[in-house]
Short mmCIF file of C-alpha atoms and ligand atoms in Angstrom, two decimals:
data_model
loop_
_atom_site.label_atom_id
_atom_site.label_comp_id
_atom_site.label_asym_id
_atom_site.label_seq_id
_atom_site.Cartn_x
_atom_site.Cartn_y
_atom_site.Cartn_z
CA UNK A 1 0.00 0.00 0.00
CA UNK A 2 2.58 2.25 0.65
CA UNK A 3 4.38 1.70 -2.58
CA UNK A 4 1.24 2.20 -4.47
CA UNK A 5 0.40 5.80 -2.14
CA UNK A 6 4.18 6.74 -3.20
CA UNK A 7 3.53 6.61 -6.73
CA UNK A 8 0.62 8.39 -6.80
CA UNK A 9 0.80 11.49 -9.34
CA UNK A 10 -0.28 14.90 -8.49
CA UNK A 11 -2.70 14.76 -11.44
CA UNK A 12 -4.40 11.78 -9.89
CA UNK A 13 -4.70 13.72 -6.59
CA UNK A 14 -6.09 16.70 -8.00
CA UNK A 15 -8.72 15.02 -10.14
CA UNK A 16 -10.01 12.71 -7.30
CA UNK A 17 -10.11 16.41 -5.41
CA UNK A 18 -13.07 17.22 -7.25
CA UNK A 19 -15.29 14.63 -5.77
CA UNK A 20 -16.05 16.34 -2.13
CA UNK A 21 -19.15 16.75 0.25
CA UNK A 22 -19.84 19.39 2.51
CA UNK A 23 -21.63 19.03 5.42
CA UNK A 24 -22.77 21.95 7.98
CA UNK A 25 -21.42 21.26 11.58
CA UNK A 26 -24.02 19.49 14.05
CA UNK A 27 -26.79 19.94 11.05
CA UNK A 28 -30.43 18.43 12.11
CA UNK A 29 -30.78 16.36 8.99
CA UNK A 30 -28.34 14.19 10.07
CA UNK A 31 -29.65 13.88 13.84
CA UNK A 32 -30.15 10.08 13.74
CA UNK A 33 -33.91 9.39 14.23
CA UNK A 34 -33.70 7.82 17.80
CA UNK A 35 -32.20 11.15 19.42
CA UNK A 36 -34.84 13.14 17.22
CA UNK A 37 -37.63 11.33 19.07
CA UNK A 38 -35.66 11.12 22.37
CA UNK A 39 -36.16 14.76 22.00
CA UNK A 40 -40.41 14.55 21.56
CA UNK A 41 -39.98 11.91 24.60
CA UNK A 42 -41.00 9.46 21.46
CA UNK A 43 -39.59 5.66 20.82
CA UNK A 44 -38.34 4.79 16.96
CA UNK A 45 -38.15 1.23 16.32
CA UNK A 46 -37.62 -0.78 13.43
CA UNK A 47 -38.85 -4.49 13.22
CA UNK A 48 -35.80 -6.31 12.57
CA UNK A 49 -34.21 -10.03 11.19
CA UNK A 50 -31.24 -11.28 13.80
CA UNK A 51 -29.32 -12.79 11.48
CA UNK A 52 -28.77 -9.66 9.40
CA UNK A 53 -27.39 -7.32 12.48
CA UNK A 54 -24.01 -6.82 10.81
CA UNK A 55 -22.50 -4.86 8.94
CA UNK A 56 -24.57 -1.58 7.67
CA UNK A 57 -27.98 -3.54 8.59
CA UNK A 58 -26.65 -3.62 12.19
CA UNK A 59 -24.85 -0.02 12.16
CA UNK A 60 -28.22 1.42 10.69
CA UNK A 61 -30.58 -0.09 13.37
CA UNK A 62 -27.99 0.43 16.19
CA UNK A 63 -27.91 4.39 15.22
CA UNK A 64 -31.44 5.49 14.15
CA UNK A 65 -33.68 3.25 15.87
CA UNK A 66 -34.48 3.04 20.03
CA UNK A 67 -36.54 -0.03 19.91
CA UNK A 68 -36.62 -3.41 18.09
CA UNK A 69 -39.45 -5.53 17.22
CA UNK A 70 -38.20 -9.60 16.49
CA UNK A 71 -40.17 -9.54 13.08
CA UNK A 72 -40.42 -13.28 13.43
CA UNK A 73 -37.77 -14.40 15.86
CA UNK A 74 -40.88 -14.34 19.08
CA UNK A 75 -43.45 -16.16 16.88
CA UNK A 76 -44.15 -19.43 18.36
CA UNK A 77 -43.64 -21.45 15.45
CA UNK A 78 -40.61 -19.93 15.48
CA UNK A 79 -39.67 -20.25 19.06
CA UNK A 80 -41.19 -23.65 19.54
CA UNK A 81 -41.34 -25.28 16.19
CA UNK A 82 -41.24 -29.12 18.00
CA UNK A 83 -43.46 -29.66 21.26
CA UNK A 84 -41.42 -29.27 23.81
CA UNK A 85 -38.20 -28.07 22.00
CA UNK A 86 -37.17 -24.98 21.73
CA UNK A 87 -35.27 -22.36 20.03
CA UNK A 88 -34.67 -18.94 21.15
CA UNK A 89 -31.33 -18.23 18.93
CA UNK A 90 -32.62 -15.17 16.99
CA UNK A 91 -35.24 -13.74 19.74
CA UNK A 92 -31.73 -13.93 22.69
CA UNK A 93 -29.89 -12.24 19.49
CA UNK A 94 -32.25 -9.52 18.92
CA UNK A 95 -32.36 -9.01 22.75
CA UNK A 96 -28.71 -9.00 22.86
CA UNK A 97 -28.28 -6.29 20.23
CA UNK A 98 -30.83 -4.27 21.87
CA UNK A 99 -29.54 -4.20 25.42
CA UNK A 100 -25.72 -3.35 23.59
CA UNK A 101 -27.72 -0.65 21.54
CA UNK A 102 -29.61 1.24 24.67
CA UNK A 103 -32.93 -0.24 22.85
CA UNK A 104 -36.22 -1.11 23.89
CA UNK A 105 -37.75 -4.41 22.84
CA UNK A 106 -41.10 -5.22 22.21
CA UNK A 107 -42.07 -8.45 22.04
CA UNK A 108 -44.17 -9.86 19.32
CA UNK A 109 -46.19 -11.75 19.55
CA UNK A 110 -47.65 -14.55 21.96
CA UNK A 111 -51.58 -15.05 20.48
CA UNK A 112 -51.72 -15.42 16.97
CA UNK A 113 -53.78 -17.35 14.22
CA UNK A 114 -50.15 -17.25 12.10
CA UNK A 115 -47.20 -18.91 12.08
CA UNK A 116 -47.69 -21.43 14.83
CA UNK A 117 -46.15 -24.42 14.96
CA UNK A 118 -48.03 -27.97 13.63
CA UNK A 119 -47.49 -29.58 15.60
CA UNK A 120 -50.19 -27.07 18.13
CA UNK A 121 -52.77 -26.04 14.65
CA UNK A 122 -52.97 -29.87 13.51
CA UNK A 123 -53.27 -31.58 17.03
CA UNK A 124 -56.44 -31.71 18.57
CA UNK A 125 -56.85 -30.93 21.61
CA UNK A 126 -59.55 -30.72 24.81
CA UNK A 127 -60.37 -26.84 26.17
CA UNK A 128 -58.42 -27.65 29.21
CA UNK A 129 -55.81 -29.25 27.47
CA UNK A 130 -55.84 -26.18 24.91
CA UNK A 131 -55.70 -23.56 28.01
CA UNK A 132 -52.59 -25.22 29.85
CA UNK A 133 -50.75 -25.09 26.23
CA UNK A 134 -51.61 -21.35 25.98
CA UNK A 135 -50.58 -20.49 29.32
CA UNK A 136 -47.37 -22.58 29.16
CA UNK A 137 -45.82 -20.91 25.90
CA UNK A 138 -46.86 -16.83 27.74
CA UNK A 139 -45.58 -18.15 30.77
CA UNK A 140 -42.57 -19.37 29.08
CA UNK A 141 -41.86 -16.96 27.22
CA UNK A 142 -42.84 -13.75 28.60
CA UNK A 143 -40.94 -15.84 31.40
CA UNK A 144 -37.40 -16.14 29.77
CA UNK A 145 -37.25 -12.49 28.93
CA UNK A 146 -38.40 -11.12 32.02
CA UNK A 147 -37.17 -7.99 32.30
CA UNK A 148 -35.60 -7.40 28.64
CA UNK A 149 -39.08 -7.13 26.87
CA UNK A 150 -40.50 -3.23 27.45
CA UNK A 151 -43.67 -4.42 25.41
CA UNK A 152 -45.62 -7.67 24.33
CA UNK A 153 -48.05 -7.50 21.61
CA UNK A 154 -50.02 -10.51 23.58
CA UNK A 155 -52.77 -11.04 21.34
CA UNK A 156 -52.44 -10.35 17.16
CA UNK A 157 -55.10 -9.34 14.76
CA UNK A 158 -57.96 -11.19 17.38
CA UNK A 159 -60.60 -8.96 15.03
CA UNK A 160 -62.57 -9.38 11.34
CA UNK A 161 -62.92 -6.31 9.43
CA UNK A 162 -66.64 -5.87 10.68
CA UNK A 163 -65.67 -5.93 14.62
CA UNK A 164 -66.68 -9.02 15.16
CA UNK A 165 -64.29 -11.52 17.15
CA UNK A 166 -61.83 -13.41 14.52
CA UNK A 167 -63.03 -16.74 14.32
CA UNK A 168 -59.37 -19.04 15.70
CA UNK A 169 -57.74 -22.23 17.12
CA UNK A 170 -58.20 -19.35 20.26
CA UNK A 171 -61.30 -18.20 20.12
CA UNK A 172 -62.73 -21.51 18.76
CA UNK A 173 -61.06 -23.60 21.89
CA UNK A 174 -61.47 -21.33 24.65
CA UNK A 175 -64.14 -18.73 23.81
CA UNK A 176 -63.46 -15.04 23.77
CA UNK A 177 -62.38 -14.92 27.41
CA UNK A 178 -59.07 -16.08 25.84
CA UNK A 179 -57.56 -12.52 25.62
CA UNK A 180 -58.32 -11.79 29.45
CA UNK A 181 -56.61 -14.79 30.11
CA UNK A 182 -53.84 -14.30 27.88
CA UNK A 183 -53.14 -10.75 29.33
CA UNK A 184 -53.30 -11.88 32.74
CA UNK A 185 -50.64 -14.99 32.22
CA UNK A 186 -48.45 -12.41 30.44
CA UNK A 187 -49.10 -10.16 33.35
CA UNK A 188 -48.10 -13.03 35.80
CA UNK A 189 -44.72 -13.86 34.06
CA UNK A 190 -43.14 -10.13 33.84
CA UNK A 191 -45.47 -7.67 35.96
CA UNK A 192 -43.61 -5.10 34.59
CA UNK A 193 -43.72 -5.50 30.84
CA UNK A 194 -46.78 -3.47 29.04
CA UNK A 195 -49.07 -5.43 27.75
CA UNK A 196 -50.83 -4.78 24.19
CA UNK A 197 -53.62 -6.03 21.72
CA UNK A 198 -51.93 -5.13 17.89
CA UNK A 199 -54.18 -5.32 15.07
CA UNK A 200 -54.02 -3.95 11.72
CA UNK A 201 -57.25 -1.70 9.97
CA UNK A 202 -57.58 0.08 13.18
CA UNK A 203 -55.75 2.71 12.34
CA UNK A 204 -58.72 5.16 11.93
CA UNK A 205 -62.04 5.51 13.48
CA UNK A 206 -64.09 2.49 11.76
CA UNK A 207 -66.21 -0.70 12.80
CA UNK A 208 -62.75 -3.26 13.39
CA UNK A 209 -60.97 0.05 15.73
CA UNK A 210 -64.60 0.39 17.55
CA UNK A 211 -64.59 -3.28 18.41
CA UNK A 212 -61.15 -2.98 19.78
CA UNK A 213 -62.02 -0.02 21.59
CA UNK A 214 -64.74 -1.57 22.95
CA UNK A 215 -63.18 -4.50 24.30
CA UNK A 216 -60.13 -2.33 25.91
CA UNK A 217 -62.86 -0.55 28.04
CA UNK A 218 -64.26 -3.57 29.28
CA UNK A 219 -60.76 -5.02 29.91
CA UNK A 220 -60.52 -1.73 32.05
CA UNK A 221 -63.46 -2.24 33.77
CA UNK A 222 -62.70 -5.64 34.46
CA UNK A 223 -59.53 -4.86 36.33
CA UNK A 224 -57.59 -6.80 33.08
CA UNK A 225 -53.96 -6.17 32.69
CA UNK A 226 -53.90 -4.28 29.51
CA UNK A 227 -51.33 -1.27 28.77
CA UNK A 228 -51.92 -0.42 25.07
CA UNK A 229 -52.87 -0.58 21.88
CA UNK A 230 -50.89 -1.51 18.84
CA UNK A 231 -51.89 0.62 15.21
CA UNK A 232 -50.09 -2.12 12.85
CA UNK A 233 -50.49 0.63 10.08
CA UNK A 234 -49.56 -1.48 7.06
CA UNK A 235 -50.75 1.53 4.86
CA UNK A 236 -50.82 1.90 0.95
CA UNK A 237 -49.62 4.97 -0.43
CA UNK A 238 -51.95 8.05 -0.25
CA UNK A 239 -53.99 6.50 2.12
CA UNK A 240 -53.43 6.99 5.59
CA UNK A 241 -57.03 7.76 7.53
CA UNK A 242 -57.66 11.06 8.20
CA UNK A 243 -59.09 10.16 11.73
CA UNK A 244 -55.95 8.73 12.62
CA UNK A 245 -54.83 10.90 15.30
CA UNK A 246 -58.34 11.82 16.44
CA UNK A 247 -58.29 7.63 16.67
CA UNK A 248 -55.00 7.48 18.87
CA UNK A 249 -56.87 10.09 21.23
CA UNK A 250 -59.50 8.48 22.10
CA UNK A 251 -57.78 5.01 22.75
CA UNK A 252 -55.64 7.29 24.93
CA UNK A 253 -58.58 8.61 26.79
CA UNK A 254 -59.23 5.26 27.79
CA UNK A 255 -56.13 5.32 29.81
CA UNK A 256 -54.03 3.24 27.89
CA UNK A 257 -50.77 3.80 25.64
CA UNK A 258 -50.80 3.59 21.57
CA UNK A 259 -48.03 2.47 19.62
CA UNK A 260 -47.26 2.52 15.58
CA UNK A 261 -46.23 -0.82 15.77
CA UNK A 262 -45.48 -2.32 12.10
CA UNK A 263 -45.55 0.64 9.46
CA UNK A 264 -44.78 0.77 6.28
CA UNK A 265 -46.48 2.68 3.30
CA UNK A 266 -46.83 0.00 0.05
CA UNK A 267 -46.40 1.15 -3.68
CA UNK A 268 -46.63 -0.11 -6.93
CA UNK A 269 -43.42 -0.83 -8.37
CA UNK A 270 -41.56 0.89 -10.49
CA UNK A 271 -41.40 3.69 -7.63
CA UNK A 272 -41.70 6.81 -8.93
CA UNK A 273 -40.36 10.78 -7.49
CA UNK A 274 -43.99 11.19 -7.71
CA UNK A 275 -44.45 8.17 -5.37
CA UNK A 276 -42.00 8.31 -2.99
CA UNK A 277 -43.00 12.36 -2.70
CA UNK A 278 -46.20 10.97 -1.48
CA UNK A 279 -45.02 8.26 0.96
CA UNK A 280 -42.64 10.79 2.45
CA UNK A 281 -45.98 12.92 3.21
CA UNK A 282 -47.77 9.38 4.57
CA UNK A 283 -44.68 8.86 7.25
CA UNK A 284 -44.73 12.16 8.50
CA UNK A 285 -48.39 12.80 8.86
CA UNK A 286 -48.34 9.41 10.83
CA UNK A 287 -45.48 10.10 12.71
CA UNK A 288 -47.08 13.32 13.34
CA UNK A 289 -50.46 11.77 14.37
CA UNK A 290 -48.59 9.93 16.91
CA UNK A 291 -46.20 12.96 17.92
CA UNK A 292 -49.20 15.00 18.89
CA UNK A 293 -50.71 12.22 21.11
CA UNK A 294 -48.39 12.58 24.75
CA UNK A 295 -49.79 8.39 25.30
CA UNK A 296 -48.43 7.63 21.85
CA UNK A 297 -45.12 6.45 23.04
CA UNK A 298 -43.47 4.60 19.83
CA UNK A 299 -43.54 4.69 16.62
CA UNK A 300 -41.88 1.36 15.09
CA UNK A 301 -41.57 0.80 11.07
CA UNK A 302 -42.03 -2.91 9.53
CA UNK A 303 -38.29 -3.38 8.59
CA UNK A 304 -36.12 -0.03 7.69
CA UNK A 305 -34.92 -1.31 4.46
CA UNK A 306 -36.51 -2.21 1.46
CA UNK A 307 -34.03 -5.27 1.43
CA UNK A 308 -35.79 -6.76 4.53
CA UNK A 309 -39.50 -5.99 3.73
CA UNK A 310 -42.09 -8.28 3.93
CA UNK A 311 -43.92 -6.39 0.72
CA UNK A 312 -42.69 -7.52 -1.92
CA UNK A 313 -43.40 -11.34 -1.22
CA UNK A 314 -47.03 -10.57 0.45
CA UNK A 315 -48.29 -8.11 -2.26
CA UNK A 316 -47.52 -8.95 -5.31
CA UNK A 317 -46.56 -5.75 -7.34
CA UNK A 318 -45.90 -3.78 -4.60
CA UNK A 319 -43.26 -2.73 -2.70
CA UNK A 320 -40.58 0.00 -1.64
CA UNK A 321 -42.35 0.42 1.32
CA UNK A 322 -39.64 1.52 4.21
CA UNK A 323 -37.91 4.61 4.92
CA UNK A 324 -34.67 3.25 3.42
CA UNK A 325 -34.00 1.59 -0.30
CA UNK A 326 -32.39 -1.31 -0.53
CA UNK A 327 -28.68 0.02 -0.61
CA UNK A 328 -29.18 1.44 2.74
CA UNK A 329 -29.42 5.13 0.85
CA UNK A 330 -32.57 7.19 2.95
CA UNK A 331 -35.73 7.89 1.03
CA UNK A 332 -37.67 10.64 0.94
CA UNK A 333 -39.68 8.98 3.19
CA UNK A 334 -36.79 8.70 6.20
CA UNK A 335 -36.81 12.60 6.16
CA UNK A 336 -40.62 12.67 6.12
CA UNK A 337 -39.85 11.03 10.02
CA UNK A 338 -37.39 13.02 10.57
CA UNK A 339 -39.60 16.16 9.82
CA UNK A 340 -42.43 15.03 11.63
CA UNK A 341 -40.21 15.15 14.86
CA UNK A 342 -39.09 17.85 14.46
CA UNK A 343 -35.81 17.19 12.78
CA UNK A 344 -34.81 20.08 10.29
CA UNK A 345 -33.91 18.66 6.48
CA UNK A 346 -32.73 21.44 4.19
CA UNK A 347 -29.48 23.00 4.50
CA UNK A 348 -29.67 26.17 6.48
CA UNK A 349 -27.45 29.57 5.42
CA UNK A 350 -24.67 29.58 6.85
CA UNK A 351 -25.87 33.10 8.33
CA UNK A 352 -23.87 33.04 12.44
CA UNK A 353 -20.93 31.82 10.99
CA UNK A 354 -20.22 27.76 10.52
CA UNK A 355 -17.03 25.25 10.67
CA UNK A 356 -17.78 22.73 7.74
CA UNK A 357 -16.28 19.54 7.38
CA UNK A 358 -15.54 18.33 3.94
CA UNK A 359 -14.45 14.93 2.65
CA UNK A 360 -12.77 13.67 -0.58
CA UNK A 361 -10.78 10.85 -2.09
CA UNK A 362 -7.72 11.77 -3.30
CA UNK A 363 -6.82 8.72 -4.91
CA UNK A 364 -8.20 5.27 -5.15
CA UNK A 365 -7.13 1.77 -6.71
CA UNK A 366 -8.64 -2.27 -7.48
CA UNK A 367 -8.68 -2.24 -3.47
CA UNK A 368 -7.51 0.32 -1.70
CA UNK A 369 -8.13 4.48 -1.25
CA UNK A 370 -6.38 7.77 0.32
CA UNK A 371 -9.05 10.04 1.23
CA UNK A 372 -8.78 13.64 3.74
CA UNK A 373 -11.38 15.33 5.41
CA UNK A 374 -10.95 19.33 6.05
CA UNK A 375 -12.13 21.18 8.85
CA UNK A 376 -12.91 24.80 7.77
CA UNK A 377 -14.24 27.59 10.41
CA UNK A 378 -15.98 30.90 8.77
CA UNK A 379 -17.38 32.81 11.74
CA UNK A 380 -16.45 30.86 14.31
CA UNK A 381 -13.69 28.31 16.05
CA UNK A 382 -13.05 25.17 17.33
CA UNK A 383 -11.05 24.33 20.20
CA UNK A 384 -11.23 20.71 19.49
CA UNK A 385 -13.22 18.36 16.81
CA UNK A 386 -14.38 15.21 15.75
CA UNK A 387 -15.44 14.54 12.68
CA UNK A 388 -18.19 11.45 11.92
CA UNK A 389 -19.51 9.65 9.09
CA UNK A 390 -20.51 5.89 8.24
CA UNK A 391 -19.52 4.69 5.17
CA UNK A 392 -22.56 3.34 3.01
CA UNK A 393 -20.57 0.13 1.11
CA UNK A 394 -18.68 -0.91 3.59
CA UNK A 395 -15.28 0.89 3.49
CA UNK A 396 -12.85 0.44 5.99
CA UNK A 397 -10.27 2.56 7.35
CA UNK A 398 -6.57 0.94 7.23
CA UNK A 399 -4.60 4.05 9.36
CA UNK A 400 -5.18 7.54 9.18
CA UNK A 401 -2.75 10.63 10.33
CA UNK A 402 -3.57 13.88 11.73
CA UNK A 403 -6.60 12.35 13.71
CA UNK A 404 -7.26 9.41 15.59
CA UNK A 405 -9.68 7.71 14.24
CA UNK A 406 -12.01 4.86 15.20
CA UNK A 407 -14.31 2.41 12.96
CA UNK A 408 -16.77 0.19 14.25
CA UNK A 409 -19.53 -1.42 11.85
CA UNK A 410 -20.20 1.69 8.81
CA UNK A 411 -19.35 4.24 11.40
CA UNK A 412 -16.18 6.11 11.48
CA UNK A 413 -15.37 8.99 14.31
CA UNK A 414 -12.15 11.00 14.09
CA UNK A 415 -10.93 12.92 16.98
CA UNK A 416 -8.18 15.65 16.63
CA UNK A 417 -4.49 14.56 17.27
CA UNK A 418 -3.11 16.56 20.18
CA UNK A 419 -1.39 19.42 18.42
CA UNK A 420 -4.58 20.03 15.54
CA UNK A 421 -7.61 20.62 17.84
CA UNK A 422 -7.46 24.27 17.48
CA UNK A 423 -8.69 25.31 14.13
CA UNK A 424 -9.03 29.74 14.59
CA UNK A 425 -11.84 31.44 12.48
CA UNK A 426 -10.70 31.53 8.99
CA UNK A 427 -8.53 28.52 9.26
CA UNK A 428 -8.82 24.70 8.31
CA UNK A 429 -7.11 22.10 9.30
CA UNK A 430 -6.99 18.61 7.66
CA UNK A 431 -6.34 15.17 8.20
CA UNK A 432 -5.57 12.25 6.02
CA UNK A 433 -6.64 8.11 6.16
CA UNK A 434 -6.34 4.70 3.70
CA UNK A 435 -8.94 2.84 3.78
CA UNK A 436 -10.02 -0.52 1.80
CA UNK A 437 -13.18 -0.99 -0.55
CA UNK A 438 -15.03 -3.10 -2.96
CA UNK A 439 -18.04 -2.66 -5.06
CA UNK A 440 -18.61 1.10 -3.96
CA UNK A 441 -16.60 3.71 -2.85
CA UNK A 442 -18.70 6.45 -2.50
CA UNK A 443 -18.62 9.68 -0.77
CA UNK A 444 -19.90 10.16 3.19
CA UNK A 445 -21.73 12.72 4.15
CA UNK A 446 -19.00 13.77 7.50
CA UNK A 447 -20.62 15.80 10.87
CA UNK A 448 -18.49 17.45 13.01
CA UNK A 449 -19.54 16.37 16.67
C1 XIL B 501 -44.72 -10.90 8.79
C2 XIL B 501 -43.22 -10.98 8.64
O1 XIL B 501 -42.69 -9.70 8.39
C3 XIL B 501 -42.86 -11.93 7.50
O2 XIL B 501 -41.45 -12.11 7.45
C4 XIL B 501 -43.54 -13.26 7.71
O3 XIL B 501 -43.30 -14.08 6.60
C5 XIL B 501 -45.03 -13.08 7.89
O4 XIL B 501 -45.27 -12.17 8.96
N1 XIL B 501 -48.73 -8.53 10.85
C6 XIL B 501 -47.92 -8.98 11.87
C7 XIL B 501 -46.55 -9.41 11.58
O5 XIL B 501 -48.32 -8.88 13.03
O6 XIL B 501 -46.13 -10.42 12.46
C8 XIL B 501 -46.39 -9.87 10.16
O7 XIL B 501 -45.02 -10.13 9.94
C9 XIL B 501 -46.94 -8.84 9.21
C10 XIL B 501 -48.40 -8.61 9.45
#
């Protein structure tokens, strides 16, 4: 490498030169999401798959989100897909990553007519014998995560679209008391874990939500453990219900917490700028909805990446339904979020002065790359710096001078050397780094922090 950095000719270092990125120091847009709604006392979570926390998939949910939702990893097929054997591999990874992350979890999900195991839809079993199964698997495994789980979806989708009570191996066996039951097992195994019905079409104020209201009232009454309400909000483009938030109120009012719990906003493919205009305005008005509602405590999208969406495979057609495309690059839609709490996402005028941070490669080969960042002050000064960015193809730094600098996943943080903190109004300073790539190379956007 150093051979190869030797030879390099000044033409080749001038030309790379050319391809640079400024950033404004501390600038909102790049606030990750998580402190954004830290900030509205708001949770951000992303439904995620454990085997793919690595790389910029991990780094990604790590930075932006505060909670994660197992998309499947908590499903009792999943967990239990043999009578009496079980497998918790993904659900203790996601858990894992969470508690490493500073993240909430929220469990999902313990009732369901979907993706159970056969071995529990194709035996046939007595009421009683039907009840101890039920209570076993919530005292299980509410049980084994005792104290890592901030929220269970207990019972999923119990409803039909007309309010009436889903017709299920549950509600067939043990009548619709199941849910009281269900809540109070959960309630039994981690008193401290909030308890939630999820459904999806109850978003706004129609027969399905009324039936769910309804029945959280009575649980109220009753003296039922029951905490909140889960909005799935699996929405299609252009039509998220314009009684949503007036809908989150009033499940409120009943004294319990709401929670955006699987949302995405589906499209038909090809996307267009038209299209993803529009599902930037669908994430922030329900991410606004939610915002205005003080019980509406989290917010948490169906997978952050159009890589990992369940979309594409469930509606044929549609798709490019998460704030992210599948390259990890932020959509429209991300800053839509990031709007809608509060997060500020055009470049503001440089008017009080501003120490930028710019990056560029100044030469790059089959493998390898030299790249600098400078640190320029115009009406105003910086004792000290560091300068972050995460690298969207996964680059690698190899050594860098001038700085100290740190990598871990995508994200890179430099921090002055001891005798280059200073940089005086009207100066720059600037330090230099090799790094490794494949497949991309392209330029980060760099924050000064
Ligand atoms: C989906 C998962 O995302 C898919 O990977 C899986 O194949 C099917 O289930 N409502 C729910 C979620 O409550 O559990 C579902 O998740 C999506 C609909």
């Amino acid at each position: 490498m150093r051979s190869l950095r030797t030879g390099l000719s000044l033409a080749a270092l001038l030309t790379g030169a050319a391809m640079f990125l400024t950033a404004p120091a501390a600038h909102a847009a790049d606030t990750p999401l998580r402190d954004l709604a830290a900030a509205q006392g708001k949770v951000i979570g992303t439904a995620v798959t454990g085997s793919k926390l690595t790389g910029t998939y991990g780094s990604v949910t790590g930075t932006q989100f505060s909670s994660l939702t197992p998309g499947n990893a908590m499903k009792w097929g999943t967990v239990e897909p043999t009578q009496g054997s079980f497998d918790w591999s993904e659900a203790d990874q996601i858990v894992a990553f969470a508690q490493a992350h500073h993240q909430q979890v929220r469990g999902h999900t313990l009732v369901w007519h979907n993706q159970n195991p056969g071995w529990l839809t194709n035996g046939s079993w007595t009421t009683a014998q039907l009840s101890t199964l039920l209570q076993n698997h919530i005292s299980t495994e509410v049980g084994r995560y005792k104290g890592a789980i901030t929220a269970w979806d207990v019972v999923n989708e119990a409803f039909n679209e007309d309010g009436t009570l889903r017709p299920t191996l549950w509600s067939n066996g043990l009548g619709s008391g199941y849910i009281a039951q269900a809540l109070t097992w959960a309630h039994a195994a981690d008193p401290d874990a909030k308890l939630y019905i999820n459904d999806y079409n109850v978003e706004g104020v129609n027969a399905k939500s009324t039936a769910l209201y309804n029945l959280v009232k009575s649980l109220k009454a009753q003296g039922v453990p029951i905490d909140g309400v889960g909005l799935q909000a699996h929405l299609v483009l252009g039509q998220v219900p314009s009684t949503l938030q007036q809908n989150i109120q009033r499940f409120a009012d009943l004294g319990v917490d709401v929670a955006i719990t699987e949302l995405d906003v589906r499209m038909q493919l090809p996307a267009t700028n038209a299209s993803l205009a529009q599902q930037k305005a669908d994430y922030k008005s329900v991410v606004a909805a939610c915002a205005a509602v003080t019980r509406c405590v989290n917010v948490t999208v169906w997978g952050f990446t159009d890589s990992d969406s369940w979309v594409p495979s469930t509606f044929p057609g549609y798709g490019a339904a998460t704030p992210y495309d599948e390259n990890y690059a932020p959509k429209p839609a991300y800053y839509g979020i990031a709007e809608a709490l509060g997060g500020t996402t055009t470049t503001p005028p440089p008017t009080n002065g501003a120490c930028t941070a710019t990056y560029s490669v100044s030469s790059q080969w089959n493998t390898g790359f030299t790249g600098q960042v400078t640190i320029a002050c115009s009406g105003a000064s910086l004792s000290s710096w560091k300068a972050n960015w995460t690298y969207g193809a996964g680059q690698r730094i190899t050594q860098a001078w001038n700085a100290t600098c740190t990598q871990s996943g995508a994200a890179v943080s430099c921090a002055n050397a001891s005798y280059n903190g200073s940089v005086p109004d009207g100066g720059s300073v600037t330090f230099g780094f090799n790094g490794t790539w494949s497949g991309g190379n392209s330029v980060p956007t760099v924050t000064l922090g």
